[in-house]
PDB file of C-alpha atoms in Angstrom:
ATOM      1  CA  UNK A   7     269.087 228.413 144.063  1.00 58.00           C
ATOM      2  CA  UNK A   8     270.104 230.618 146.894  1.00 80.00           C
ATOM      3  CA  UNK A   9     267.129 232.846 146.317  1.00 82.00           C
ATOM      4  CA  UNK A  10     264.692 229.786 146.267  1.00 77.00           C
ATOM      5  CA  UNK A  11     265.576 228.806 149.316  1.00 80.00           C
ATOM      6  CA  UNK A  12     264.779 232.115 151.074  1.00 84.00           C
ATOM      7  CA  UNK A  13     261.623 232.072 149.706  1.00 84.00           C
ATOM      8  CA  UNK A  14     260.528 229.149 150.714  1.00 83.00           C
ATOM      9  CA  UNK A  15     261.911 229.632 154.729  1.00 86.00           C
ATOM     10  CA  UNK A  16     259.731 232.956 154.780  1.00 89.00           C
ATOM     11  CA  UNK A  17     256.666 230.867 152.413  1.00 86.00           C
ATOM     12  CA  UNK A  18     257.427 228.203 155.979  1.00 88.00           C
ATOM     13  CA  UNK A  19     258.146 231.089 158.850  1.00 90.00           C
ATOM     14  CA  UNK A  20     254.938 232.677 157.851  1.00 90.00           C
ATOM     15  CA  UNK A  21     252.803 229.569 157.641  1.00 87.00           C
ATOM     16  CA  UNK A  22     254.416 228.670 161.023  1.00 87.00           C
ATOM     17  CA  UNK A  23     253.863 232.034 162.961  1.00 89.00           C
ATOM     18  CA  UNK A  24     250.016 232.166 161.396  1.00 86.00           C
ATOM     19  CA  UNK A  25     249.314 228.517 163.096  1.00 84.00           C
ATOM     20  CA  UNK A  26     251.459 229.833 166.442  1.00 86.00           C
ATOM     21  CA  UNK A  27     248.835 233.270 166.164  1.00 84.00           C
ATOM     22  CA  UNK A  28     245.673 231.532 165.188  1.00 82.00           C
ATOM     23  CA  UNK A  29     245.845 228.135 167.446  1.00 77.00           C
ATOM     24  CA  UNK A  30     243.028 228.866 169.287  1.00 79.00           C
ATOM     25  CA  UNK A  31     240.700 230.174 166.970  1.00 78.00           C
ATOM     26  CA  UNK A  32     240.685 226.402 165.236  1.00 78.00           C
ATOM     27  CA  UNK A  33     241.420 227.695 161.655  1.00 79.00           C
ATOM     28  CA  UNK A  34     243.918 230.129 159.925  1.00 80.00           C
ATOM     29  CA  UNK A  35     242.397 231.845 156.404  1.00 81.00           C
ATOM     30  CA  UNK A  36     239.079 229.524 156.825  1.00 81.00           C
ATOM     31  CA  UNK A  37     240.849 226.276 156.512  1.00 82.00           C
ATOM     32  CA  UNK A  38     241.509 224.000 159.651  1.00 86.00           C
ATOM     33  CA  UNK A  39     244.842 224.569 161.363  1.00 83.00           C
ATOM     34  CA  UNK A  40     245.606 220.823 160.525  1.00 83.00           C
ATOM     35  CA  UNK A  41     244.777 221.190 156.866  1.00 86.00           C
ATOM     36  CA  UNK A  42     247.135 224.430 156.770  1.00 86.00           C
ATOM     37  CA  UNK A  43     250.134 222.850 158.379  1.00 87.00           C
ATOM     38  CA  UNK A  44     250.087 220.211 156.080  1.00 89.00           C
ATOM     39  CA  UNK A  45     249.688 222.667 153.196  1.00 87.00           C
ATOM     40  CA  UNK A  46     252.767 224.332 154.290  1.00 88.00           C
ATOM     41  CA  UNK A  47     254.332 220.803 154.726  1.00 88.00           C
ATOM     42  CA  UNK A  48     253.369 219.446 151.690  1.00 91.00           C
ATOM     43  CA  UNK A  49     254.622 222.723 149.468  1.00 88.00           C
ATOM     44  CA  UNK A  50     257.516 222.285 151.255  1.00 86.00           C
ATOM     45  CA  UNK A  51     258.217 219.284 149.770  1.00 89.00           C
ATOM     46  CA  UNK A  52     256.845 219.571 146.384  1.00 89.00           C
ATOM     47  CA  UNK A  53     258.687 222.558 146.185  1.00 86.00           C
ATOM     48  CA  UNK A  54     262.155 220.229 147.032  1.00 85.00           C
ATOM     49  CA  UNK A  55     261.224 217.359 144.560  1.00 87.00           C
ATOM     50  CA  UNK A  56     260.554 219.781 141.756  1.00 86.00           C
ATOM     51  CA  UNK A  57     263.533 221.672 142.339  1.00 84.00           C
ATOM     52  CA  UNK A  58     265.576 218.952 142.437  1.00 85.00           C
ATOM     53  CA  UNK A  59     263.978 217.213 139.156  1.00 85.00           C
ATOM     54  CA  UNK A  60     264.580 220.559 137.259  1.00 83.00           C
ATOM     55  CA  UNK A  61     267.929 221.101 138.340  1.00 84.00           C
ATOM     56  CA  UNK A  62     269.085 216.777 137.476  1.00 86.00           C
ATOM     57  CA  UNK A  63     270.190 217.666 134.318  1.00 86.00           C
ATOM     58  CA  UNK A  64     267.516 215.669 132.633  1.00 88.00           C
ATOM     59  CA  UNK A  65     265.129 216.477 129.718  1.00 91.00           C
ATOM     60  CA  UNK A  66     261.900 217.640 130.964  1.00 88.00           C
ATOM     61  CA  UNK A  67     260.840 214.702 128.088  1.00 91.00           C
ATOM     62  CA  UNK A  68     262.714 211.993 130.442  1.00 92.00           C
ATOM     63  CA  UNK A  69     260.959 213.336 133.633  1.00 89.00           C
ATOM     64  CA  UNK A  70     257.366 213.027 132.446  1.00 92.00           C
ATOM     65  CA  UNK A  71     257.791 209.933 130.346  1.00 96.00           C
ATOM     66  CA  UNK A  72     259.017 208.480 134.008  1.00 93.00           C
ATOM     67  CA  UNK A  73     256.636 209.622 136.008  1.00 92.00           C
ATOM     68  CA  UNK A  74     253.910 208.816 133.710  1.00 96.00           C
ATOM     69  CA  UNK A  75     254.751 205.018 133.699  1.00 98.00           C
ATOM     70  CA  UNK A  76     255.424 205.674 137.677  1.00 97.00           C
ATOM     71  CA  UNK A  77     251.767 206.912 137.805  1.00 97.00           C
ATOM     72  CA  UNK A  78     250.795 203.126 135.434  1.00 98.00           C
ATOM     73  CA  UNK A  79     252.185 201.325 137.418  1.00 98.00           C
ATOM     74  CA  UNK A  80     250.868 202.968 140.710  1.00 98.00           C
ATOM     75  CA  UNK A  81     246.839 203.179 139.186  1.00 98.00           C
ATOM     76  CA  UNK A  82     247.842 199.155 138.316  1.00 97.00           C
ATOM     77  CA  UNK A  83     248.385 198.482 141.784  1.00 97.00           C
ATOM     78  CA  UNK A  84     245.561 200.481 143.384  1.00 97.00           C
ATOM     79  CA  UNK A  85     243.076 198.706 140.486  1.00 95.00           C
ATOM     80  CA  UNK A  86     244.647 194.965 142.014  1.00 93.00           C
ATOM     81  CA  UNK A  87     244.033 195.736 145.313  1.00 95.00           C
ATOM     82  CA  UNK A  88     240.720 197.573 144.816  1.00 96.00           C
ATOM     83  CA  UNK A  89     239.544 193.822 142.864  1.00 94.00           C
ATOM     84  CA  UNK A  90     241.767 191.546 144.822  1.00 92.00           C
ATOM     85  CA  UNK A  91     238.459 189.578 145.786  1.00 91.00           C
ATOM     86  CA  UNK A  92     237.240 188.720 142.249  1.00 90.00           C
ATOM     87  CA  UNK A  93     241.200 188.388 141.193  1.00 88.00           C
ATOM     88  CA  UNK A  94     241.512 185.768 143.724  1.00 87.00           C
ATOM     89  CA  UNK A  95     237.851 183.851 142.160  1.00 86.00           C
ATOM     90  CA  UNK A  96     239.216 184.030 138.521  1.00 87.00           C
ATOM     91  CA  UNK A  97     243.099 182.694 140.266  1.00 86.00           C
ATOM     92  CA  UNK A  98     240.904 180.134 142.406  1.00 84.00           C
ATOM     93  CA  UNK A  99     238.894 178.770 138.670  1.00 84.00           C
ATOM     94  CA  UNK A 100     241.901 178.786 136.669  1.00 86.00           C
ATOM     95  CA  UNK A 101     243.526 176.581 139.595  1.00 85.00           C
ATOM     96  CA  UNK A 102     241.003 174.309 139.880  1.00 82.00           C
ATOM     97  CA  UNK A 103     240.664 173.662 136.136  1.00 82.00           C
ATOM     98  CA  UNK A 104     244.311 172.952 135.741  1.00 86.00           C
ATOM     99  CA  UNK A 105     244.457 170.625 139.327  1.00 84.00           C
ATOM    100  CA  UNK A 106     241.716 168.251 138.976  1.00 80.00           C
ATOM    101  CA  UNK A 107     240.745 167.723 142.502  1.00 77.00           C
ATOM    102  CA  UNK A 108     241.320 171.014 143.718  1.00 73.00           C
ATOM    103  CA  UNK A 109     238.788 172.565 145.802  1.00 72.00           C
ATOM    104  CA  UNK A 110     236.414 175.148 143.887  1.00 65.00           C
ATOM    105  CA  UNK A 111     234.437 177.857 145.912  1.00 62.00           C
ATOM    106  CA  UNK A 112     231.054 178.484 143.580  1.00 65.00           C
ATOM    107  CA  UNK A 113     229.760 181.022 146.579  1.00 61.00           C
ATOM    108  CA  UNK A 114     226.842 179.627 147.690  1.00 58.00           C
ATOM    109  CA  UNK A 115     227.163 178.789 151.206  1.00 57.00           C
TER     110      UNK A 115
END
């Protein structure tokens, strides 16, 4: 664990001192200083949630079985919100058949 952590300070110090050296060239190894930092920021990180899933004690089986119905339920909610417009026609039908006198938009204006 020790170890790991070194490695990823000098992995960080290095991405930090190559954005300090090439600020004003706009880019640092043909990527966009932007881009880079938030590679380095975003390994960073990965780097700390996978450690710390590895080292929970858990069975590897656990992890992915959890993430994988993390993932469901995350594509379920982006697939909603990408049809929330024809969601909310089939919600305003099935309304409007079960309350008679409930206003029914058909779409023609």
């Amino acid at each position: 664990m020790n170890r790991l952590f070194w490695i990823l300070m000098v992995v960080i110090g290095a991405g930090a001192l190559l954005l300090m050296l090439n600020d004003s060239a706009g880019s640092t190894f043909g990527v966009d200083n932007y881009d880079f930092s938030r590679l380095i920021w975003l390994g960073a990180f990965g780097t700390l949630i996978g450690a710390g899933l590895l080292r929970s004690g858990r069975p590897l089986g656990d992890i992915a079985r959890n993430l994988g119905t993390w993932a469901a339920i995350v594509l379920a909610l982006i697939a909603g919100y990408q049809y929330r417009y024809e969601l909310q026609d089939v919600a305003s039908r099935v309304t409007a058949g079960l309350i008679p006198g409930s206003p029914l938009a058909l779409g023609v204006e």
